Amino acid sequence: MIDSKPRTLAGALLLGLCALGATSASAAPKYIFYFIGDGMASPQIHATEAYLGALQQDDAEPGGTKSVALHMSQFPVQGMQTSYANDRLITGSAAAGTALACGLKTNIGVIAMDPSATRPYTTLAELAKRKGMKVGIISSVSLDHATPAVFYAHESSRNNYEQIDQALLASDVDYFGGGGLRVNKWKSAQYADLSNAERYTLVREWARARGFQYADDRATFDTLAPGLRTIAINPYLDGSNAIPYALNRKAGNYPGGPYEGSISLAEFTAKGIAVLDNPQGFFMMIEGGKIDWAAHANDARAAIEETLAFDDAIRVAADFGARYPDETLIVVTGDHECGGMTLGFAGTAYDTYFEVLAGQQLAYDDFDDRVFEAYLAQFDTAPPNIDATLWELVSTYFGLDGAKLTETLDDDLSDYELGLLEAAYDKAAHNHSDNVAEADTLLYGGYNPFSVTLTHLLNRRAGIAWTSYSHTAVPVPVLATGAEAWRFGGYYDNTEVARRIAAAMRVELDQ
Ligand SMILES: [Zn+2]
């Protein structure tokens, strides 16, 4: 068509429009923010909004504030995506992330490659670099976890942490921020005798040799220089090298506290803007990784606090976008739902009491490790039943009362609830090795029976229920604002999210 002369005026106009389209490459948004809430779909978003509403006015009262919209929910364009993997309806983070990063389906566990794991897929981050943009990858879990990895690595398995870490260091990504690396998963014999601290020393040396500035404490993080390639790791990491749960950090980030100086996802995002800003613009992927983990554990309050921390990071991008509205595109989505979370429980029927979730002071993992294990450690043989000391802890950390310690009836456990909790305590405290029976799998999902029962009881009282300890296949919202946001309306597949971002960026993903 370009070689042939237009035969009509309409043809000439069409050619002129095509030429306009070609020159509009310069109009691609300069700043792209791609937020992925792992395990976040409508239930996780709306449970958070209903919780905020219940805090403003007790939702047991009719006519109270029922919902407070998050920043992401106020974005003007809304879409919905299907999340299935190439080989399974219910996806996993690697396959879903590959679709979101590359616009192509793959099998469960594969990182940015085809289902046979022979052909690498080109990622949006790689295309952004080719275009001259800078790239940032941020996650609240480890930086080599499936969702961040699909943007810079190509591996047959998400569990190839050693290879993914090498790909991270060899990549031309300009900024990594958030959790650490799963150095404890390295398998080569040469690292066998090294402690995790010694492995991190190696990472730091390799990073500096590759031209990265490296921060893993608050003081260094606060003084990172703009414009330099950067790896920034939270000073506190959990057993999976992720940033500790936002709920735990909220409880422990004070002078002398267990998480003093911890760095939030919002701060990592703000630092990304400072480090990456340049005349060619940037592409930044920010993962809220532990919404998923909290949902796996059926801990609603922890999932809500992770969603709030994720939304805080979105607010940082939205504030930046407000300064450059014609040059900034912000896209928010999830990779899949997790936990089969829903708003409504058989025991509470049409009623909700989300304010009771405020009684929970720690996420399940810190309750397990810092409270319950410390309690059990004082005994050679744990008491046969929940004793007065443990009831005090349950009341303090979950606002539930099975021993009539308090005078409020709404924190008193019913006989049925008491039975469930005593049975769970027995499993947890007396190390029953039969915690593999079908009933136990359904009741506790492999988590500490005591704490998972506490979150179940508290969640049900709020009117929240769970169907699974795994992901589910419900469609996932896509929320967009800024330049080219119009592209994200409609109902489509998760591969389309990446393809629409590529179209906005004027780059071509693989077919
Ligand atoms: Zn996921």
Short mmCIF file of C-alpha atoms and ligand atoms in Angstrom, two decimals:
data_model
loop_
_atom_site.label_atom_id
_atom_site.label_comp_id
_atom_site.label_asym_id
_atom_site.label_seq_id
_atom_site.Cartn_x
_atom_site.Cartn_y
_atom_site.Cartn_z
CA MET A 1 0.00 0.00 0.00
CA ILE A 2 2.81 2.41 0.78
CA ASP A 3 4.35 1.83 -2.67
CA SER A 4 1.11 2.31 -4.61
CA LYS A 5 -0.29 5.77 -5.18
CA PRO A 6 -3.63 6.53 -3.54
CA ARG A 7 -6.38 6.21 -6.12
CA THR A 8 -8.91 8.36 -4.36
CA LEU A 9 -9.09 11.27 -1.97
CA ALA A 10 -10.20 8.84 0.75
CA GLY A 11 -7.14 6.77 -0.04
CA ALA A 12 -4.94 9.82 0.27
CA LEU A 13 -6.53 10.67 3.60
CA LEU A 14 -6.08 7.09 4.79
CA LEU A 15 -2.41 7.18 3.83
CA GLY A 16 -2.08 10.48 5.65
CA LEU A 17 -3.64 8.93 8.76
CA CYS A 18 -1.28 5.97 8.51
CA ALA A 19 1.64 8.37 8.37
CA LEU A 20 0.23 10.15 11.41
CA GLY A 21 0.00 6.81 13.18
CA ALA A 22 3.62 6.10 12.35
CA THR A 23 4.83 9.41 13.75
CA SER A 24 2.77 9.02 16.91
CA ALA A 25 5.48 6.67 18.24
CA SER A 26 6.90 9.75 19.91
CA ALA A 27 3.63 10.12 21.81
CA ALA A 28 3.97 6.84 23.73
CA PRO A 29 3.75 7.44 27.48
CA LYS A 30 7.16 8.31 28.87
CA TYR A 31 6.47 6.81 32.29
CA ILE A 32 4.86 3.37 32.63
CA PHE A 33 3.87 1.94 36.02
CA TYR A 34 2.73 -1.69 35.97
CA PHE A 35 1.35 -2.81 39.34
CA ILE A 36 0.70 -6.52 39.89
CA GLY A 37 -1.05 -7.57 43.09
CA ASP A 38 -0.16 -11.22 43.52
CA GLY A 39 -3.26 -13.13 44.58
CA MET A 40 -5.34 -9.96 44.28
CA ALA A 41 -8.74 -10.00 42.62
CA SER A 42 -12.06 -8.33 43.50
CA PRO A 43 -12.47 -10.06 46.90
CA GLN A 44 -9.10 -8.89 48.21
CA ILE A 45 -9.71 -5.35 46.93
CA HIS A 46 -13.23 -5.06 48.25
CA ALA A 47 -12.54 -6.72 51.60
CA THR A 48 -9.98 -3.94 52.11
CA GLU A 49 -12.49 -1.27 51.12
CA ALA A 50 -15.19 -2.73 53.36
CA TYR A 51 -12.71 -2.95 56.25
CA LEU A 52 -11.86 0.75 55.86
CA GLY A 53 -15.59 1.50 55.78
CA ALA A 54 -16.22 -0.54 58.92
CA LEU A 55 -13.45 1.30 60.77
CA GLN A 56 -15.12 4.62 60.01
CA GLN A 57 -18.39 3.46 61.45
CA ASP A 58 -19.21 0.14 63.10
CA ASP A 59 -20.72 -1.82 60.22
CA ALA A 60 -23.06 -3.64 62.58
CA GLU A 61 -25.03 -0.39 62.54
CA PRO A 62 -27.35 -0.04 59.53
CA GLY A 63 -26.64 2.87 57.24
CA GLY A 64 -22.97 3.13 58.14
CA THR A 65 -20.15 3.72 55.69
CA LYS A 66 -19.89 0.41 53.88
CA SER A 67 -16.93 0.99 51.60
CA VAL A 68 -14.01 3.37 51.18
CA ALA A 69 -12.56 3.22 47.65
CA LEU A 70 -8.85 2.51 47.33
CA HIS A 71 -6.74 4.66 44.99
CA MET A 72 -6.70 1.91 42.37
CA SER A 73 -10.50 1.65 42.43
CA GLN A 74 -10.79 5.33 41.57
CA PHE A 75 -8.95 4.91 38.28
CA PRO A 76 -11.24 5.89 35.38
CA VAL A 77 -10.76 2.78 33.23
CA GLN A 78 -11.72 -0.70 34.42
CA GLY A 79 -11.31 -4.01 32.64
CA MET A 80 -11.42 -7.69 33.58
CA GLN A 81 -9.01 -10.46 32.58
CA THR A 82 -9.10 -14.25 32.57
CA SER A 83 -6.02 -15.75 34.19
CA TYR A 84 -5.88 -19.40 33.06
CA ALA A 85 -2.52 -21.02 32.21
CA ASN A 86 -1.67 -22.96 29.04
CA ASP A 87 -2.02 -26.26 30.90
CA ARG A 88 -4.41 -25.49 33.79
CA LEU A 89 -7.54 -23.43 34.44
CA ILE A 90 -6.27 -22.34 37.86
CA THR A 91 -2.97 -20.64 37.15
CA GLY A 92 0.24 -20.10 39.11
CA SER A 93 2.36 -16.99 39.44
CA ALA A 94 4.98 -18.02 36.86
CA ALA A 95 2.49 -18.78 34.07
CA ALA A 96 0.29 -15.80 34.91
CA GLY A 97 3.31 -13.53 35.23
CA THR A 98 4.66 -14.73 31.87
CA ALA A 99 1.33 -13.80 30.26
CA LEU A 100 1.38 -10.40 31.98
CA ALA A 101 5.02 -9.73 31.04
CA CYS A 102 5.20 -11.28 27.55
CA GLY A 103 1.63 -11.47 26.20
CA LEU A 104 1.87 -15.23 25.65
CA LYS A 105 0.61 -18.26 27.58
CA THR A 106 2.89 -20.83 29.10
CA ASN A 107 2.76 -23.80 31.46
CA ILE A 108 2.67 -23.74 35.24
CA GLY A 109 6.09 -22.93 36.70
CA VAL A 110 7.76 -21.68 33.48
CA ILE A 111 9.48 -18.27 33.58
CA ALA A 112 9.04 -16.22 30.35
CA MET A 113 9.45 -19.15 27.94
CA ASP A 114 7.13 -21.23 25.78
CA PRO A 115 5.33 -24.27 27.29
CA SER A 116 8.16 -26.62 26.27
CA ALA A 117 10.67 -24.21 27.88
CA THR A 118 12.80 -24.09 24.73
CA ARG A 119 11.96 -20.64 23.34
CA PRO A 120 12.43 -17.52 25.47
CA TYR A 121 9.68 -14.92 25.23
CA THR A 122 10.56 -11.23 24.92
CA THR A 123 9.35 -9.26 27.96
CA LEU A 124 7.96 -5.73 28.25
CA ALA A 125 10.97 -4.81 30.38
CA GLU A 126 13.38 -5.96 27.66
CA LEU A 127 11.45 -4.01 25.02
CA ALA A 128 11.48 -0.91 27.24
CA LYS A 129 15.27 -1.16 27.49
CA ARG A 130 15.60 -1.54 23.71
CA LYS A 131 13.56 1.62 23.39
CA GLY A 132 16.01 3.49 25.61
CA MET A 133 13.80 3.63 28.69
CA LYS A 134 15.14 2.74 32.11
CA VAL A 135 13.57 -0.23 33.91
CA GLY A 136 12.72 -0.84 37.55
CA ILE A 137 11.54 -4.13 39.12
CA ILE A 138 10.09 -3.93 42.64
CA SER A 139 8.55 -6.65 44.79
CA SER A 140 7.56 -7.12 48.41
CA VAL A 141 8.67 -10.75 48.10
CA SER A 142 12.12 -11.87 46.97
CA LEU A 143 13.36 -10.20 43.77
CA ASP A 144 13.87 -13.63 42.19
CA HIS A 145 10.30 -14.79 42.90
CA ALA A 146 8.14 -15.76 39.92
CA THR A 147 6.40 -12.43 39.28
CA PRO A 148 9.50 -10.21 39.18
CA ALA A 149 11.57 -12.94 37.46
CA VAL A 150 9.29 -13.18 34.40
CA PHE A 151 10.40 -9.64 33.43
CA TYR A 152 14.18 -10.30 33.31
CA ALA A 153 14.80 -14.10 33.33
CA HIS A 154 13.96 -17.06 31.10
CA GLU A 155 13.93 -20.37 32.94
CA SER A 156 12.21 -23.74 32.66
CA SER A 157 11.31 -23.59 36.37
CA ARG A 158 10.59 -20.81 38.83
CA ASN A 159 12.55 -22.87 41.36
CA ASN A 160 15.87 -22.33 39.48
CA TYR A 161 16.71 -19.56 41.95
CA GLU A 162 20.46 -19.76 41.41
CA GLN A 163 20.06 -19.27 37.64
CA ILE A 164 17.41 -16.56 38.13
CA ASP A 165 19.75 -14.71 40.52
CA GLN A 166 22.52 -14.86 37.92
CA ALA A 167 20.06 -13.56 35.29
CA LEU A 168 19.10 -10.73 37.64
CA LEU A 169 22.72 -9.67 38.06
CA ALA A 170 23.45 -10.05 34.33
CA SER A 171 20.31 -8.15 33.29
CA ASP A 172 20.32 -4.52 32.19
CA VAL A 173 17.52 -3.65 34.65
CA ASP A 174 18.39 -0.32 36.28
CA TYR A 175 16.67 -0.67 39.64
CA PHE A 176 15.72 -3.63 41.78
CA GLY A 177 13.94 -2.84 45.03
CA GLY A 178 12.12 -4.80 47.74
CA GLY A 179 12.85 -8.23 49.19
CA GLY A 180 16.12 -10.14 48.95
CA LEU A 181 17.20 -13.18 46.97
CA ARG A 182 16.57 -16.83 47.78
CA VAL A 183 20.28 -17.49 48.23
CA ASN A 184 19.38 -20.42 50.51
CA LYS A 185 18.04 -22.21 47.40
CA TRP A 186 21.33 -22.17 45.47
CA LYS A 187 22.24 -25.76 44.59
CA SER A 188 25.77 -25.64 43.11
CA ALA A 189 28.35 -27.52 45.18
CA GLN A 190 30.66 -24.48 45.27
CA TYR A 191 28.19 -22.68 47.58
CA ALA A 192 27.37 -25.67 49.78
CA ASP A 193 29.57 -24.59 52.69
CA LEU A 194 28.54 -20.93 52.63
CA SER A 195 26.08 -19.44 55.11
CA ASN A 196 23.28 -17.24 53.82
CA ALA A 197 25.18 -14.17 55.05
CA GLU A 198 28.25 -15.27 53.09
CA ARG A 199 26.08 -15.81 50.00
CA TYR A 200 24.69 -12.28 50.34
CA THR A 201 28.28 -11.01 50.58
CA LEU A 202 28.89 -12.65 47.20
CA VAL A 203 25.72 -11.05 45.80
CA ARG A 204 26.89 -7.64 47.01
CA GLU A 205 30.33 -8.12 45.38
CA TRP A 206 28.82 -9.30 42.09
CA ALA A 207 26.33 -6.43 42.09
CA ARG A 208 29.06 -3.83 42.63
CA ALA A 209 31.22 -5.45 39.94
CA ARG A 210 28.27 -5.07 37.58
CA GLY A 211 27.93 -1.39 38.36
CA PHE A 212 25.04 -1.48 40.84
CA GLN A 213 24.97 0.62 44.00
CA TYR A 214 23.72 -1.70 46.74
CA ALA A 215 21.68 -0.94 49.86
CA ASP A 216 20.40 -3.33 52.48
CA ASP A 217 20.02 -0.96 55.41
CA ARG A 218 17.90 2.14 56.00
CA ALA A 219 20.77 4.67 56.12
CA THR A 220 22.25 3.54 52.78
CA PHE A 221 18.77 3.37 51.22
CA ASP A 222 18.06 6.96 52.26
CA THR A 223 21.27 8.21 50.63
CA LEU A 224 21.16 6.24 47.34
CA ALA A 225 22.26 8.42 44.43
CA PRO A 226 19.79 9.11 41.61
CA GLY A 227 20.70 8.02 38.10
CA LEU A 228 22.81 5.01 39.11
CA ARG A 229 21.93 1.35 38.66
CA THR A 230 20.65 0.19 42.04
CA ILE A 231 19.77 -2.88 44.07
CA ALA A 232 17.92 -1.97 47.28
CA ILE A 233 16.87 -4.68 49.73
CA ASN A 234 14.71 -4.29 52.82
CA PRO A 235 16.78 -4.48 56.04
CA TYR A 236 14.36 -7.12 57.39
CA LEU A 237 13.60 -10.31 55.46
CA ASP A 238 11.34 -13.19 56.45
CA GLY A 239 12.24 -16.88 56.07
CA SER A 240 11.51 -16.68 52.33
CA ASN A 241 13.61 -13.52 51.88
CA ALA A 242 10.48 -11.38 51.50
CA ILE A 243 9.69 -8.09 53.24
CA PRO A 244 7.83 -8.89 56.49
CA TYR A 245 4.05 -8.58 56.42
CA ALA A 246 2.78 -4.99 56.54
CA LEU A 247 0.67 -5.89 59.60
CA ASN A 248 3.79 -7.08 61.45
CA ARG A 249 5.78 -4.03 60.36
CA LYS A 250 2.98 -1.79 61.54
CA ALA A 251 3.28 -3.39 64.97
CA GLY A 252 7.08 -3.37 65.06
CA ASN A 253 8.41 -0.33 63.15
CA TYR A 254 9.22 2.00 66.05
CA PRO A 255 12.51 3.00 67.72
CA GLY A 256 13.88 -0.18 69.22
CA GLY A 257 11.12 -2.30 67.65
CA PRO A 258 11.69 -5.54 65.76
CA TYR A 259 11.19 -3.80 62.38
CA GLU A 260 12.63 -0.36 63.11
CA GLY A 261 13.51 1.37 59.85
CA SER A 262 11.79 -1.19 57.64
CA ILE A 263 11.16 0.10 54.09
CA SER A 264 7.64 0.02 52.65
CA LEU A 265 6.60 -0.85 49.10
CA ALA A 266 5.58 2.82 48.68
CA GLU A 267 9.08 3.94 49.67
CA PHE A 268 10.67 1.49 47.22
CA THR A 269 8.37 2.91 44.52
CA ALA A 270 9.26 6.53 45.37
CA LYS A 271 12.95 5.60 45.35
CA GLY A 272 12.43 3.97 41.95
CA ILE A 273 11.12 7.25 40.56
CA ALA A 274 14.12 9.12 42.01
CA VAL A 275 16.65 6.59 40.71
CA LEU A 276 15.11 6.02 37.25
CA ASP A 277 13.83 9.41 36.13
CA ASN A 278 15.59 10.48 32.93
CA PRO A 279 14.71 12.11 29.58
CA GLN A 280 13.91 8.73 27.94
CA GLY A 281 11.44 7.79 30.67
CA PHE A 282 11.06 4.52 32.54
CA PHE A 283 9.07 1.29 32.84
CA MET A 284 8.49 0.16 36.41
CA MET A 285 6.85 -3.10 37.56
CA ILE A 286 5.76 -3.11 41.20
CA GLU A 287 4.52 -6.36 42.74
CA GLY A 288 2.46 -6.58 45.93
CA GLY A 289 3.63 -10.15 46.48
CA LYS A 290 2.29 -11.03 49.91
CA ILE A 291 -1.40 -10.39 49.31
CA ASP A 292 -1.09 -13.88 47.86
CA TRP A 293 0.81 -15.35 50.77
CA ALA A 294 -1.65 -13.99 53.34
CA ALA A 295 -4.53 -15.36 51.25
CA HIS A 296 -2.85 -18.78 50.97
CA ALA A 297 -2.80 -18.77 54.79
CA ASN A 298 -6.42 -17.54 54.97
CA ASP A 299 -5.38 -14.54 57.05
CA ALA A 300 -7.79 -11.79 55.97
CA ARG A 301 -6.36 -8.97 58.08
CA ALA A 302 -2.83 -9.67 56.81
CA ALA A 303 -4.16 -9.73 53.21
CA ILE A 304 -5.99 -6.45 53.79
CA GLU A 305 -2.86 -4.75 55.18
CA GLU A 306 -0.82 -6.02 52.20
CA THR A 307 -3.47 -4.62 49.84
CA LEU A 308 -3.31 -1.28 51.68
CA ALA A 309 0.50 -1.25 51.40
CA PHE A 310 0.14 -2.03 47.67
CA ASP A 311 -2.40 0.77 47.27
CA ASP A 312 -0.02 3.16 49.08
CA ALA A 313 2.58 2.39 46.41
CA ILE A 314 -0.07 3.02 43.74
CA ARG A 315 -0.75 6.40 45.37
CA VAL A 316 2.95 7.31 44.96
CA ALA A 317 2.67 6.58 41.21
CA ALA A 318 -0.67 8.41 40.95
CA ASP A 319 0.83 11.50 42.63
CA PHE A 320 3.72 11.39 40.15
CA GLY A 321 1.24 10.86 37.28
CA ALA A 322 -0.74 13.91 38.39
CA ARG A 323 2.38 15.99 37.67
CA TYR A 324 2.84 14.46 34.18
CA PRO A 325 -0.69 13.43 33.17
CA ASP A 326 -0.01 13.33 29.43
CA GLU A 327 3.14 11.26 29.82
CA THR A 328 2.23 8.71 32.52
CA LEU A 329 0.35 5.43 32.20
CA ILE A 330 -0.53 3.44 35.34
CA VAL A 331 -1.95 -0.08 34.99
CA VAL A 332 -2.94 -2.14 38.03
CA THR A 333 -3.98 -5.79 37.95
CA GLY A 334 -3.54 -9.09 39.77
CA ASP A 335 -2.13 -12.36 38.47
CA HIS A 336 -4.94 -14.52 39.96
CA GLU A 337 -7.22 -14.70 42.96
CA CYS A 338 -5.99 -16.65 45.99
CA GLY A 339 -7.77 -18.47 48.80
CA GLY A 340 -11.24 -18.39 47.30
CA MET A 341 -11.84 -15.42 49.56
CA THR A 342 -15.37 -14.10 49.69
CA LEU A 343 -17.37 -11.46 51.49
CA GLY A 344 -20.12 -13.39 53.25
CA PHE A 345 -20.14 -16.45 55.52
CA ALA A 346 -22.88 -18.97 56.31
CA GLY A 347 -22.68 -18.20 60.03
CA THR A 348 -23.16 -14.46 59.62
CA ALA A 349 -25.51 -14.72 56.61
CA TYR A 350 -26.31 -11.16 55.45
CA ASP A 351 -24.42 -9.43 58.23
CA THR A 352 -20.81 -8.26 58.33
CA TYR A 353 -18.66 -7.06 61.21
CA PHE A 354 -15.36 -6.19 59.54
CA GLU A 355 -14.32 -4.00 62.47
CA VAL A 356 -13.52 -7.18 64.47
CA LEU A 357 -10.51 -7.68 62.17
CA ALA A 358 -8.93 -4.66 63.86
CA GLY A 359 -8.52 -6.87 66.95
CA GLN A 360 -5.75 -8.82 65.18
CA GLN A 361 -2.31 -7.42 66.02
CA LEU A 362 0.08 -9.68 64.07
CA ALA A 363 0.00 -11.71 60.87
CA TYR A 364 -0.16 -15.46 61.39
CA ASP A 365 3.58 -16.02 60.86
CA ASP A 366 4.83 -13.64 63.55
CA PHE A 367 2.13 -14.93 65.90
CA ASP A 368 3.45 -18.46 65.25
CA ASP A 369 7.14 -17.58 65.56
CA ARG A 370 7.20 -14.80 68.14
CA VAL A 371 4.20 -15.56 70.34
CA PHE A 372 3.00 -19.16 70.13
CA GLU A 373 6.45 -20.78 69.82
CA ALA A 374 7.75 -18.60 72.68
CA TYR A 375 4.78 -19.69 74.78
CA LEU A 376 5.35 -23.39 74.01
CA ALA A 377 9.11 -23.10 74.63
CA GLN A 378 8.59 -22.76 78.37
CA PHE A 379 7.25 -26.30 78.66
CA ASP A 380 8.78 -29.74 78.26
CA THR A 381 5.26 -30.96 77.58
CA ALA A 382 2.67 -28.40 76.56
CA PRO A 383 -0.48 -28.15 78.74
CA PRO A 384 -3.26 -30.52 77.61
CA ASN A 385 -5.64 -27.62 76.94
CA ILE A 386 -5.41 -23.91 76.24
CA ASP A 387 -4.41 -22.41 79.60
CA ALA A 388 -5.04 -18.97 81.10
CA THR A 389 -1.73 -17.58 79.79
CA LEU A 390 -2.47 -18.66 76.24
CA TRP A 391 -6.02 -17.29 76.45
CA GLU A 392 -4.49 -13.93 77.39
CA LEU A 393 -2.33 -14.12 74.25
CA VAL A 394 -5.31 -15.06 72.08
CA SER A 395 -7.26 -12.14 73.50
CA THR A 396 -4.33 -9.72 73.02
CA TYR A 397 -3.41 -10.73 69.47
CA PHE A 398 -6.79 -11.68 67.98
CA GLY A 399 -9.38 -10.05 70.22
CA LEU A 400 -11.03 -13.42 70.83
CA ASP A 401 -11.90 -14.62 74.33
CA GLY A 402 -12.58 -18.25 75.15
CA ALA A 403 -12.08 -17.95 78.90
CA LYS A 404 -14.43 -15.09 79.76
CA LEU A 405 -11.41 -12.87 80.45
CA THR A 406 -13.20 -9.78 79.21
CA GLU A 407 -16.67 -8.45 79.73
CA THR A 408 -17.60 -7.98 76.08
CA LEU A 409 -19.82 -10.71 74.78
CA ASP A 410 -18.83 -10.19 71.16
CA ASP A 411 -15.29 -11.43 71.74
CA ASP A 412 -16.47 -14.52 73.65
CA LEU A 413 -16.08 -17.73 71.69
CA SER A 414 -19.09 -20.03 71.43
CA ASP A 415 -18.83 -23.65 72.58
CA TYR A 416 -18.59 -24.70 68.93
CA GLU A 417 -15.74 -22.25 68.28
CA LEU A 418 -14.03 -23.35 71.51
CA GLY A 419 -14.12 -26.94 70.33
CA LEU A 420 -12.51 -26.03 67.01
CA LEU A 421 -9.76 -24.05 68.73
CA GLU A 422 -9.03 -26.68 71.39
CA ALA A 423 -8.73 -29.36 68.68
CA ALA A 424 -6.38 -27.12 66.69
CA TYR A 425 -4.32 -26.37 69.81
CA ASP A 426 -3.99 -30.08 70.48
CA LYS A 427 -2.67 -30.63 66.94
CA ALA A 428 -0.27 -27.68 67.14
CA ALA A 429 1.01 -28.11 70.69
CA HIS A 430 1.43 -31.85 70.82
CA ASN A 431 3.05 -32.30 67.42
CA HIS A 432 0.61 -34.86 66.14
CA SER A 433 2.25 -36.38 63.11
CA ASP A 434 -1.16 -37.30 61.70
CA ASN A 435 -1.74 -33.73 60.48
CA VAL A 436 -1.97 -35.12 56.95
CA ALA A 437 -5.41 -36.69 57.13
CA GLU A 438 -7.96 -35.36 54.69
CA ALA A 439 -9.87 -33.57 57.43
CA ASP A 440 -6.67 -31.90 58.64
CA THR A 441 -5.76 -30.82 55.12
CA LEU A 442 -9.14 -29.15 54.75
CA LEU A 443 -9.09 -27.66 58.24
CA TYR A 444 -5.51 -26.39 58.40
CA GLY A 445 -4.01 -26.54 54.89
CA GLY A 446 -0.55 -27.35 56.19
CA TYR A 447 -0.38 -24.16 58.29
CA ASN A 448 0.00 -24.05 62.06
CA PRO A 449 -3.39 -25.48 63.12
CA PHE A 450 -3.72 -23.07 66.04
CA SER A 451 -3.09 -19.79 64.22
CA VAL A 452 -4.98 -20.76 61.06
CA THR A 453 -7.96 -21.65 63.23
CA LEU A 454 -7.70 -18.30 65.00
CA THR A 455 -7.74 -16.41 61.67
CA HIS A 456 -10.61 -18.60 60.43
CA LEU A 457 -12.68 -17.87 63.55
CA LEU A 458 -11.94 -14.14 63.40
CA ASN A 459 -12.58 -13.95 59.63
CA ARG A 460 -15.91 -15.77 59.94
CA ARG A 461 -17.01 -13.41 62.68
CA ALA A 462 -16.27 -10.57 60.28
CA GLY A 463 -18.29 -12.30 57.56
CA ILE A 464 -15.33 -13.42 55.42
CA ALA A 465 -14.94 -17.01 54.22
CA TRP A 466 -12.33 -18.97 52.29
CA THR A 467 -12.75 -21.98 50.00
CA SER A 468 -9.10 -22.86 49.41
CA TYR A 469 -5.48 -22.56 50.51
CA SER A 470 -4.56 -22.28 46.82
CA HIS A 471 -5.28 -19.98 43.90
CA THR A 472 -8.67 -19.86 42.20
CA ALA A 473 -9.77 -19.12 38.62
CA VAL A 474 -12.06 -16.13 39.13
CA PRO A 475 -11.35 -13.26 36.68
CA VAL A 476 -9.11 -10.44 37.81
CA PRO A 477 -9.78 -6.67 37.53
CA VAL A 478 -7.55 -4.37 35.46
CA LEU A 479 -7.52 -0.71 36.54
CA ALA A 480 -5.86 2.03 34.51
CA THR A 481 -5.32 5.77 34.49
CA GLY A 482 -3.32 8.28 32.49
CA ALA A 483 -2.09 8.37 28.90
CA GLU A 484 -3.48 5.50 26.77
CA ALA A 485 -5.52 4.17 29.71
CA TRP A 486 -8.51 3.84 27.35
CA ARG A 487 -6.94 0.67 25.97
CA PHE A 488 -7.68 -1.31 29.13
CA GLY A 489 -11.48 -1.34 29.19
CA GLY A 490 -13.35 -4.57 28.41
CA TYR A 491 -13.22 -8.28 29.18
CA TYR A 492 -10.16 -10.06 27.80
CA ASP A 493 -7.42 -12.57 28.49
CA ASN A 494 -4.39 -11.84 30.70
CA THR A 495 -2.10 -11.98 27.64
CA GLU A 496 -3.98 -8.89 26.41
CA VAL A 497 -2.82 -6.81 29.38
CA ALA A 498 0.79 -7.07 28.18
CA ARG A 499 -0.24 -6.59 24.54
CA ARG A 500 -2.18 -3.43 25.34
CA ILE A 501 0.77 -2.05 27.34
CA ALA A 502 3.03 -2.91 24.37
CA ALA A 503 0.65 -1.06 22.04
CA ALA A 504 0.75 1.97 24.33
CA MET A 505 4.56 1.79 24.36
CA ARG A 506 4.68 1.33 20.53
CA VAL A 507 6.70 -1.88 20.90
CA GLU A 508 6.10 -5.40 19.54
CA LEU A 509 5.87 -8.48 21.73
CA ASP A 510 6.54 -11.95 20.24
CA GLN A 511 3.66 -13.67 18.43
ZN ZN B 1 0.63 -15.29 41.95
#
